[in-house]
XYZ file of N, CA and C in Angstrom:
756
model
N 102.336 121.733 102.727
C 102.542 120.508 101.992
C 102.391 119.359 102.962
N 101.133 119.016 103.328
C 100.860 118.004 104.324
C 101.476 116.692 103.905
N 102.343 116.154 104.747
C 103.123 114.960 104.435
C 103.926 115.166 103.163
N 104.133 116.358 102.906
C 104.951 116.843 101.753
C 104.567 116.045 100.556
N 102.720 115.566 101.205
C 101.907 114.768 100.293
C 101.614 115.595 99.097
N 119.837 130.137 90.860
C 120.974 130.209 89.979
C 121.667 131.510 90.282
N 121.974 131.820 90.636
C 122.600 133.048 91.068
C 123.842 133.330 90.273
N 124.700 134.260 90.765
C 125.927 134.632 90.073
C 126.932 133.494 90.116
N 127.877 133.509 89.174
C 128.855 132.433 89.079
C 129.670 132.309 90.355
N 130.043 133.450 90.970
C 130.842 133.383 92.193
C 130.080 132.680 93.306
N 128.768 132.951 93.420
C 127.961 132.294 94.432
C 127.940 130.800 94.216
N 127.781 130.375 92.970
C 127.753 128.944 92.658
C 129.059 128.286 93.044
N 130.177 128.940 92.765
C 131.481 128.368 93.110
C 131.618 128.226 94.614
N 131.179 129.254 95.377
C 131.282 129.187 96.831
C 130.441 128.051 97.387
N 129.224 127.886 96.857
C 128.350 126.824 97.350
C 128.956 125.461 97.079
N 129.464 125.255 95.860
C 130.051 123.963 95.518
C 131.273 123.672 96.372
N 132.095 124.679 96.610
C 133.278 124.468 97.429
C 132.895 124.122 98.861
N 131.898 124.798 99.375
C 131.477 124.547 100.751
C 130.915 123.149 100.923
N 130.271 122.630 99.872
C 129.609 121.344 99.995
C 130.513 120.171 99.671
N 131.751 120.396 99.277
C 132.623 119.308 98.845
C 132.740 118.194 99.872
N 132.980 118.470 101.173
C 133.109 117.358 102.119
C 131.885 116.474 102.187
N 130.684 117.076 102.240
C 129.483 116.269 102.329
C 129.207 115.538 101.036
N 129.390 116.207 99.903
C 129.144 115.555 98.619
C 130.033 114.323 98.482
N 131.273 114.422 98.974
C 132.165 113.273 98.903
C 131.607 112.103 99.696
N 130.921 112.389 100.792
C 130.331 111.337 101.589
C 129.103 110.732 100.931
N 128.341 111.568 100.243
C 127.043 111.137 99.742
C 127.065 110.652 98.310
N 128.153 110.855 97.583
C 128.218 110.438 96.197
C 129.494 109.664 95.940
N 129.482 108.888 94.872
C 130.678 108.196 94.403
C 130.738 108.341 92.901
N 131.931 108.264 92.357
C 132.045 108.249 90.905
C 132.074 109.608 90.257
N 132.304 110.693 91.050
C 132.486 112.009 90.461
C 131.264 112.509 89.735
N 131.503 113.156 88.587
C 130.430 113.841 87.870
C 129.344 112.896 87.412
N 129.668 111.643 87.219
C 128.638 110.689 86.789
C 127.516 110.600 87.801
N 127.793 110.924 89.081
C 126.776 110.881 90.112
C 126.369 112.276 90.552
N 126.699 113.284 89.818
C 126.191 114.619 90.103
C 127.056 115.441 91.024
N 128.313 115.029 91.279
C 129.161 115.763 92.213
C 129.342 117.214 91.788
N 129.457 117.481 90.489
C 129.778 118.815 90.009
C 128.570 119.525 89.397
N 127.384 119.106 89.743
C 126.194 119.768 89.228
C 126.021 121.139 89.869
N 125.386 122.079 89.170
C 125.161 123.411 89.748
C 124.262 123.336 90.982
N 124.384 124.288 91.900
C 123.485 124.332 93.057
C 122.023 124.374 92.617
N 121.175 123.699 93.384
C 119.753 123.677 93.064
C 119.372 122.651 92.021
N 120.261 121.716 91.717
C 119.966 120.642 90.766
C 119.588 119.384 91.539
N 118.464 118.791 91.206
C 118.002 117.585 91.885
C 118.310 116.359 91.035
N 118.926 115.359 91.662
C 119.268 114.104 90.988
C 118.884 112.945 91.902
N 118.889 111.761 91.352
C 118.737 110.575 92.183
C 119.996 110.398 93.028
N 119.819 110.133 94.294
C 120.960 110.018 95.200
C 121.658 108.684 95.006
N 122.986 108.724 94.985
C 123.761 107.497 94.917
C 123.676 106.755 96.252
N 123.808 105.450 96.204
C 123.863 104.646 97.424
C 125.261 104.763 98.021
N 125.376 105.379 99.189
C 126.661 105.560 99.853
C 126.511 105.249 101.335
N 127.628 105.106 102.004
C 127.607 104.774 103.427
C 126.873 105.839 104.234
N 127.199 107.124 104.005
C 126.543 108.191 104.756
C 125.115 108.415 104.274
N 124.902 108.393 102.961
C 123.564 108.620 102.422
C 122.559 107.578 102.872
N 123.031 106.361 103.162
C 122.118 105.307 103.579
C 121.650 105.454 105.016
N 122.129 106.485 105.724
C 121.544 106.818 107.025
C 120.151 107.424 106.859
N 119.841 107.826 105.652
C 118.520 108.371 105.321
C 117.648 107.221 104.829
N 116.386 107.232 105.232
C 115.490 106.167 104.811
C 114.052 106.628 104.739
N 113.192 105.721 104.359
C 111.765 106.014 104.213
C 110.990 105.476 105.401
N 109.909 106.158 105.757
C 108.979 105.687 106.774
C 107.806 105.003 106.096
N 107.493 103.807 106.571
C 106.398 103.005 106.032
C 105.384 102.713 107.125
N 104.177 102.403 106.703
C 103.158 101.900 107.615
C 103.169 100.381 107.560
N 103.515 99.746 108.655
C 103.468 98.290 108.755
C 104.696 97.598 108.219
N 105.052 97.839 106.991
C 106.190 97.180 106.365
C 106.348 97.676 104.945
N 107.186 97.002 104.186
C 107.486 97.470 102.830
C 106.259 97.498 101.930
N 105.241 96.719 102.266
C 104.025 96.709 101.449
C 103.067 97.832 101.827
N 103.387 98.562 102.902
C 102.455 99.576 103.378
C 102.562 100.913 102.683
N 103.575 101.108 101.840
C 103.748 102.387 101.151
C 104.497 103.379 102.017
N 105.528 104.032 101.459
C 106.270 104.997 102.266
C 105.649 106.384 102.129
N 105.631 107.097 103.251
C 104.885 108.351 103.302
C 105.724 109.532 103.760
N 106.893 109.291 104.363
C 107.764 110.359 104.836
C 109.198 109.864 104.810
N 110.127 110.763 105.132
C 111.557 110.461 105.143
C 112.098 110.732 106.541
N 113.142 110.006 106.933
C 113.776 110.204 108.227
C 115.261 109.885 108.100
N 116.036 110.216 109.131
C 117.469 109.949 109.094
C 117.974 109.621 110.495
N 119.049 108.844 110.546
C 119.645 108.450 111.822
C 120.472 109.611 112.364
N 120.250 109.960 113.631
C 121.044 111.007 114.286
C 121.699 110.421 115.529
N 122.742 111.093 115.986
C 123.504 110.578 117.121
C 122.707 110.671 118.425
N 122.871 109.656 119.254
C 122.224 109.647 120.564
C 122.975 108.712 121.486
N 122.722 108.849 122.786
C 123.433 108.024 123.761
C 123.138 106.543 123.580
N 121.886 106.220 123.289
C 121.505 104.822 123.125
C 121.616 104.339 121.686
N 122.002 105.229 120.777
C 122.287 104.900 119.381
C 121.058 104.332 118.658
N 119.900 104.862 118.999
C 118.652 104.309 118.465
C 117.689 105.381 117.973
N 118.206 106.551 117.546
C 117.348 107.710 117.314
C 117.323 108.128 115.849
N 116.137 108.511 115.368
C 115.978 109.072 114.031
C 115.285 110.427 114.147
N 115.484 111.269 113.120
C 114.847 112.590 113.060
C 113.935 112.650 111.852
N 112.821 113.349 112.001
C 111.874 113.538 110.904
C 111.048 114.791 111.206
N 109.972 115.001 110.465
C 109.059 116.118 110.743
C 107.988 115.661 111.719
N 107.535 116.569 112.568
C 106.500 116.220 113.536
C 105.216 115.780 112.844
N 104.900 116.393 111.696
C 103.635 116.031 111.056
C 103.674 114.646 110.419
N 104.852 114.010 110.434
C 104.957 112.633 109.934
C 104.574 111.601 110.982
N 104.518 112.002 112.252
C 104.293 111.050 113.340
C 102.980 111.348 114.046
N 102.151 110.333 114.187
C 100.936 110.472 114.962
C 101.193 110.124 116.414
N 100.127 109.994 117.193
C 100.295 109.667 118.601
C 100.820 108.269 118.841
N 100.454 107.327 117.986
C 100.877 105.940 118.139
C 101.750 105.570 116.946
N 103.019 105.257 117.216
C 103.942 104.943 116.129
C 104.245 103.454 116.048
N 103.483 102.637 116.785
C 103.785 101.207 116.863
C 103.730 100.524 115.501
N 102.963 101.069 114.577
C 102.823 100.446 113.261
C 103.713 101.120 112.211
N 104.593 102.026 112.648
C 105.470 102.739 111.722
C 106.858 102.115 111.745
N 107.451 101.956 110.567
C 108.798 101.387 110.476
C 109.688 102.296 109.642
N 110.973 102.238 109.945
C 112.007 103.019 109.263
C 112.873 102.062 108.460
N 113.074 102.398 107.164
C 113.857 101.536 106.271
C 115.007 102.361 105.705
N 116.169 102.359 106.378
C 117.315 103.140 105.886
C 117.872 102.558 104.601
N 118.297 103.448 103.707
C 118.884 103.006 102.448
C 117.912 102.329 101.509
N 116.617 102.530 101.713
C 115.603 101.860 100.882
C 115.784 102.195 99.405
N 115.767 101.146 98.566
C 115.871 101.320 97.123
C 115.154 100.183 96.400
N 114.292 100.588 95.478
C 113.681 99.638 94.555
C 113.069 98.434 95.269
N 112.365 98.719 96.369
C 111.678 97.645 97.079
C 112.538 96.843 98.028
N 113.821 97.193 98.147
C 114.742 96.435 98.985
C 115.073 97.212 100.265
N 115.315 96.458 101.350
C 115.699 97.031 102.639
C 117.090 96.508 102.990
N 118.151 97.145 102.463
C 119.499 96.589 102.619
C 119.992 96.523 104.065
N 119.414 97.337 104.946
C 119.827 97.330 106.352
C 118.701 96.889 107.281
N 117.653 96.331 106.710
C 116.553 95.829 107.513
C 115.451 96.834 107.736
N 114.430 96.387 108.448
C 113.237 97.174 108.748
C 113.208 97.400 110.261
N 113.214 98.668 110.673
C 113.364 99.038 112.074
C 112.043 99.604 112.603
N 111.511 98.995 113.641
C 110.218 99.390 114.197
C 110.374 100.570 115.149
N 109.549 101.611 114.974
C 109.562 102.748 115.880
C 108.955 102.355 117.226
N 109.549 102.839 118.306
C 109.072 102.496 119.648
C 108.510 103.691 120.405
N 108.959 104.899 120.097
C 108.454 106.096 120.788
C 108.739 107.314 119.935
N 107.886 108.330 120.063
C 108.058 109.585 119.329
C 108.229 110.731 120.316
N 109.060 111.691 119.938
C 109.299 112.893 120.735
C 108.885 114.097 119.905
N 107.779 114.717 120.310
C 107.188 115.847 119.590
C 106.934 116.961 120.599
N 107.214 118.196 120.234
C 107.031 119.325 121.145
C 105.557 119.543 121.461
N 105.289 120.022 122.672
C 103.908 120.308 123.076
C 103.254 121.315 122.143
N 104.032 122.291 121.660
C 103.450 123.312 120.789
C 103.004 122.733 119.451
N 103.602 121.604 119.049
C 103.094 120.936 117.844
C 101.842 120.135 118.189
N 101.889 119.375 119.271
C 100.758 118.532 119.658
C 99.506 119.353 119.910
N 99.676 120.500 120.549
C 98.519 121.295 120.958
C 97.991 122.206 119.869
N 98.868 122.731 119.015
C 98.390 123.706 118.033
C 99.051 123.588 116.663
N 99.831 122.533 116.469
C 100.521 122.319 115.194
C 101.297 123.565 114.759
N 102.070 124.079 115.698
C 102.914 125.239 115.430
C 103.968 124.854 114.390
N 103.999 125.509 113.219
C 104.966 125.126 112.188
C 106.415 125.289 112.632
N 106.654 126.146 113.634
C 108.019 126.308 114.131
C 108.467 125.124 114.982
N 107.543 124.225 115.297
C 107.855 123.025 116.078
C 107.707 121.760 115.247
N 107.737 121.905 113.918
C 107.530 120.749 113.039
C 108.827 119.954 112.855
N 109.372 119.525 113.980
C 110.562 118.677 114.042
C 110.271 117.602 115.077
N 110.688 116.378 114.806
C 110.432 115.301 115.755
C 111.583 114.303 115.743
N 111.668 113.563 116.831
C 112.620 112.469 116.939
C 111.854 111.212 117.341
N 112.393 110.066 116.989
C 111.765 108.804 117.350
C 112.843 107.763 117.619
N 112.564 106.887 118.565
C 113.462 105.771 118.833
C 112.999 104.567 118.035
N 113.969 103.713 117.693
C 113.646 102.480 116.980
C 114.195 101.295 117.773
N 113.503 100.185 117.678
C 113.911 98.983 118.399
C 115.167 98.395 117.772
N 115.998 97.701 118.557
C 117.168 97.038 117.978
C 116.752 95.951 116.992
N 117.648 95.658 116.094
C 117.411 94.627 115.081
C 118.601 93.672 115.100
N 118.307 92.400 115.283
C 119.367 91.390 115.360
C 120.410 91.752 116.410
N 119.940 92.341 117.514
C 120.818 92.644 118.624
C 121.653 93.901 118.465
N 121.419 94.688 117.438
C 122.215 95.890 117.205
C 121.298 97.109 117.096
N 121.826 98.264 117.527
C 121.093 99.512 117.375
C 121.385 100.105 115.996
N 120.458 100.953 115.526
C 120.558 101.457 114.161
C 121.827 102.296 113.955
N 122.217 103.074 114.955
C 123.425 103.883 114.793
C 124.687 103.026 114.795
N 124.653 101.883 115.453
C 125.781 100.961 115.388
C 125.985 100.463 113.960
N 124.899 100.255 113.256
C 124.950 99.716 111.904
C 125.347 100.784 110.889
N 124.791 101.992 111.042
C 124.895 102.997 109.987
C 125.674 104.249 110.365
N 125.934 104.464 111.652
C 126.413 105.771 112.070
C 125.249 106.743 112.113
N 125.496 107.945 112.629
C 124.427 108.925 112.740
C 124.927 110.336 112.485
N 124.035 111.212 112.042
C 124.372 112.615 111.813
C 124.296 113.386 113.128
N 125.272 114.223 113.426
C 125.126 115.112 114.577
C 124.046 116.154 114.299
N 123.403 116.617 115.347
C 122.380 117.657 115.227
C 123.043 119.002 115.501
N 122.858 119.961 114.590
C 123.582 121.236 114.647
C 122.614 122.407 114.545
N 122.035 122.842 115.673
C 121.055 123.924 115.625
C 121.624 125.279 115.218
N 122.844 125.580 115.613
C 123.376 126.929 115.403
C 123.958 127.058 113.997
N 123.133 127.483 113.059
C 123.554 127.629 111.666
C 123.166 129.007 111.145
N 123.981 129.606 110.278
C 123.618 130.904 109.687
C 122.429 130.762 108.749
N 121.804 131.873 108.437
C 120.646 131.832 107.557
C 120.967 131.360 106.162
N 122.200 131.586 105.714
C 122.559 131.226 104.345
C 123.433 129.975 104.294
N 123.191 129.025 105.192
C 123.977 127.795 105.200
C 123.651 126.958 103.958
N 124.686 126.366 103.371
C 124.489 125.446 102.248
C 124.149 124.070 102.792
N 123.129 123.427 102.233
C 122.696 122.117 102.708
C 122.472 121.170 101.539
N 122.582 119.894 101.853
C 122.162 118.839 100.935
C 120.900 118.210 101.508
N 119.857 118.140 100.700
C 118.571 117.588 101.122
C 118.387 116.236 100.428
N 118.134 115.200 101.218
C 117.930 113.856 100.683
C 116.548 113.383 101.099
N 115.717 112.989 100.147
C 114.365 112.568 100.499
C 113.736 111.647 99.478
N 112.698 110.955 99.930
C 111.990 109.959 99.121
C 110.610 110.474 98.704
N 110.432 110.885 97.448
C 109.069 111.148 96.995
C 108.215 109.886 97.132
N 106.983 110.070 97.487
C 106.103 108.923 97.715
C 105.976 108.029 96.487
N 106.109 108.606 95.306
C 105.926 107.840 94.070
C 107.229 107.262 93.529
N 108.326 107.375 94.278
C 109.622 106.903 93.784
C 110.235 105.952 94.803
N 110.974 104.963 94.323
C 111.620 103.986 95.197
C 113.103 104.261 95.359
N 113.560 105.433 94.907
C 114.950 105.852 95.050
C 114.945 107.283 95.571
N 115.824 107.628 96.519
C 115.814 108.988 97.057
C 116.380 110.012 96.096
N 115.965 111.260 96.293
C 116.509 112.388 95.551
C 117.533 113.119 96.417
N 118.453 113.813 95.738
C 119.459 114.622 96.435
C 119.596 115.951 95.716
N 119.679 117.027 96.486
C 119.875 118.360 95.932
C 120.672 119.188 96.925
N 121.612 119.985 96.424
C 122.426 120.866 97.245
C 122.172 122.314 96.843
N 121.891 123.155 97.836
C 121.709 124.577 97.565
C 121.869 125.357 98.865
N 121.889 126.665 98.759
C 122.018 127.535 99.923
C 120.642 127.951 100.412
N 120.430 127.886 101.719
C 119.153 128.274 102.294
C 119.066 129.790 102.455
N 117.849 130.272 102.591
C 117.601 131.648 103.011
C 116.606 131.599 104.162
N 116.650 132.603 105.022
C 115.684 132.663 106.106
C 114.340 133.165 105.591
N 113.277 132.553 106.102
C 111.908 132.963 105.805
C 111.316 133.407 107.139
N 111.501 134.679 107.458
C 111.228 135.139 108.809
C 112.359 134.692 109.724
N 112.124 134.759 111.019
C 113.155 134.416 111.989
C 113.168 132.935 112.349
N 112.113 132.216 112.012
C 111.972 130.857 112.545
C 111.865 129.777 111.472
N 111.985 130.158 110.210
C 111.871 129.184 109.120
C 113.006 129.393 108.120
N 113.424 128.301 107.496
C 114.368 128.348 106.374
C 113.648 127.905 105.111
N 114.165 128.352 103.962
C 113.656 127.864 102.687
C 114.828 127.502 101.797
N 114.605 126.568 100.886
C 115.638 126.182 99.937
C 114.956 125.860 98.613
N 115.598 126.230 97.522
C 115.064 125.960 96.192
C 115.718 124.702 95.640
N 114.922 123.641 95.575
C 115.335 122.348 95.023
C 114.118 121.745 94.331
N 114.198 121.461 93.035
C 113.028 120.956 92.331
C 112.656 119.522 92.701
N 111.365 119.225 92.543
C 110.842 117.850 92.555
C 110.725 117.229 93.937
N 110.782 118.037 95.001
C 110.578 117.483 96.340
C 109.085 117.498 96.659
N 108.434 116.423 96.273
C 106.976 116.344 96.359
C 106.575 115.459 97.531
N 105.331 114.976 97.532
C 104.798 114.187 98.634
C 105.695 113.017 99.000
N 105.946 112.838 100.303
C 106.817 111.777 100.794
C 108.157 112.285 101.282
N 108.533 113.501 100.882
C 109.848 114.025 101.268
C 109.826 114.789 102.592
N 108.669 114.937 103.211
C 108.642 115.533 104.546
C 109.555 114.747 105.472
N 110.277 115.462 106.310
C 111.217 114.825 107.221
C 112.604 114.655 106.652
N 112.806 114.965 105.371
C 114.127 114.827 104.742
C 115.163 115.656 105.486
N 116.334 115.089 105.773
C 117.361 115.858 106.473
C 117.958 116.948 105.600
N 118.276 118.087 106.217
C 119.028 119.167 105.581
C 120.423 119.110 106.192
N 121.406 118.667 105.435
C 122.728 118.343 105.947
C 123.753 119.377 105.524
N 124.513 119.866 106.490
C 125.554 120.838 106.200
C 126.739 120.158 105.524
N 127.718 120.977 105.112
C 128.903 120.442 104.450
C 129.668 119.472 105.337
N 129.531 119.626 106.647
C 130.195 118.713 107.579
C 129.335 117.514 107.940
N 128.206 117.371 107.267
C 127.353 116.218 107.514
C 126.567 116.300 108.799
N 126.152 117.511 109.197
C 125.364 117.709 110.412
C 123.947 118.121 110.043
N 122.989 117.732 110.868
C 121.579 118.008 110.606
C 121.245 119.442 110.997
N 120.924 120.276 109.985
C 120.566 121.673 110.224
C 119.057 121.895 110.181
N 118.292 120.885 109.812
C 116.847 121.008 109.731
C 116.255 119.763 109.111
N 114.921 119.722 109.077
C 114.201 118.657 108.376
C 113.097 119.300 107.556
N 112.786 118.716 106.441
C 111.791 119.294 105.550
C 110.425 119.249 106.232
N 109.842 120.420 106.422
C 108.568 120.566 107.113
C 108.385 122.029 107.472
N 107.636 122.291 108.519
C 107.483 123.672 108.970
C 106.408 124.415 108.217
N 106.755 125.559 107.634
C 105.789 126.424 106.960
C 105.013 125.631 105.907
N 103.676 125.679 106.006
C 102.783 124.980 105.084
C 103.145 123.493 104.968
N 103.602 122.896 106.082
C 103.959 121.485 106.067
C 105.181 121.178 105.230
N 105.970 122.212 104.907
C 107.151 122.024 104.070
C 107.068 122.768 102.763
N 105.876 123.324 102.451
C 105.706 124.065 101.203
C 104.573 123.506 100.363
N 104.033 124.322 99.492
C 102.894 123.902 98.662
C 103.279 123.610 97.216
N 104.527 123.899 96.846
C 105.007 123.578 95.497
C 106.274 122.750 95.637
N 106.534 121.811 94.723
C 107.667 120.903 94.889
C 109.032 121.530 94.671
N 109.099 122.772 94.182
C 110.394 123.372 93.876
C 110.963 124.233 95.002
N 110.172 124.518 96.028
C 110.629 125.303 97.175
C 110.203 124.567 98.443
N 111.164 124.293 99.308
C 110.890 123.561 100.541
C 111.276 124.401 101.746
N 110.695 124.039 102.888
C 110.910 124.778 104.124
C 111.333 123.833 105.242
N 111.945 124.421 106.255
C 112.282 123.719 107.494
C 112.185 124.715 108.631
N 111.675 124.269 109.756
C 111.750 125.108 110.947
C 113.216 125.289 111.338
N 113.569 126.487 111.755
C 114.900 126.720 112.308
C 115.013 125.907 113.605
N 116.130 125.204 113.760
C 116.321 124.404 114.969
C 116.722 125.329 116.123
N 115.724 125.809 116.836
C 115.935 126.720 117.955
C 115.871 125.980 119.281
N 115.523 126.697 120.344
C 115.541 126.114 121.684
C 114.541 124.972 121.828
N 113.376 125.076 121.176
C 112.392 123.994 121.250
C 112.975 122.700 120.703
N 113.614 122.782 119.534
C 114.214 121.587 118.930
C 115.382 121.079 119.765
N 116.188 122.004 120.303
C 117.318 121.585 121.138
C 116.843 120.826 122.371
N 115.800 121.336 123.027
C 115.279 120.680 124.226
C 114.699 119.305 123.879
N 114.008 119.250 122.768
C 113.418 117.982 122.337
C 114.505 116.958 122.033
N 115.541 117.408 121.355
C 116.645 116.502 121.038
C 117.354 116.025 122.301
N 117.591 116.922 123.246
C 118.233 116.519 124.494
C 117.414 115.448 125.203
N 116.102 115.640 125.220
C 115.232 114.655 125.879
C 115.294 113.304 125.171
N 115.244 113.339 123.839
C 115.213 112.085 123.075
C 116.558 111.380 123.057
N 117.650 112.160 123.075
C 118.987 111.581 122.884
C 119.651 111.146 124.179
N 119.102 111.534 125.326
C 119.719 111.175 126.592
C 119.577 109.676 126.843
N 120.412 109.089 127.683
C 120.304 107.648 127.976
C 118.906 107.286 128.454
N 118.352 106.250 127.851
C 117.011 105.830 128.206
C 115.919 106.611 127.521
N 116.302 107.569 126.643
C 115.323 108.393 125.956
C 114.569 107.625 124.901
């Protein structure tokens, strides 16, 4: 998916219970905003403090059209976002990140990317297991993006059946989607999750655990998948850990 251009009742109860802390962060207003929806249900994401750490990537500015999704992650310099490697080319000077983007508005401003961190195995051979990337953004009005919004911790060590919430921007929509479900392993190096309607533009969407930690980004196998109802993420292994350490260190 280039540029990403129901089980038994007991299982459902376990998934919903596990996701309660994160859902509380990402939604408001209870069932009216989908808090109690069954696993694997996709809805429009509510505007919340934590959810607004997720944003759309645009070319040039708001008029350039958004093509991928990214999210703020913790770093020493508080200026780091995570996305899929296939969302970033060699030169990111014309790419901007718009956190909390909705209906043509940039409630937290437009943040210019300054550098990209992509594994050599992606650059040289587009290895789907390395389809994870980080990028720094320039300060805006004297503040770093994590100072404004907070950031998600990066959590590589996750079980194969971890429950995640996926938040992403379809290219044809001006409001993000949200879906919670349990992942399964697809081989040793990829995860998959069943969430409908994650079409073009949702590459790079964060996969967030119940504690609000980044367990993956939408991408990897077939660029994230070839049908909108099943998405993939590379497992965050040693390659991703090393890349994150490089990007998140002071001066990264």
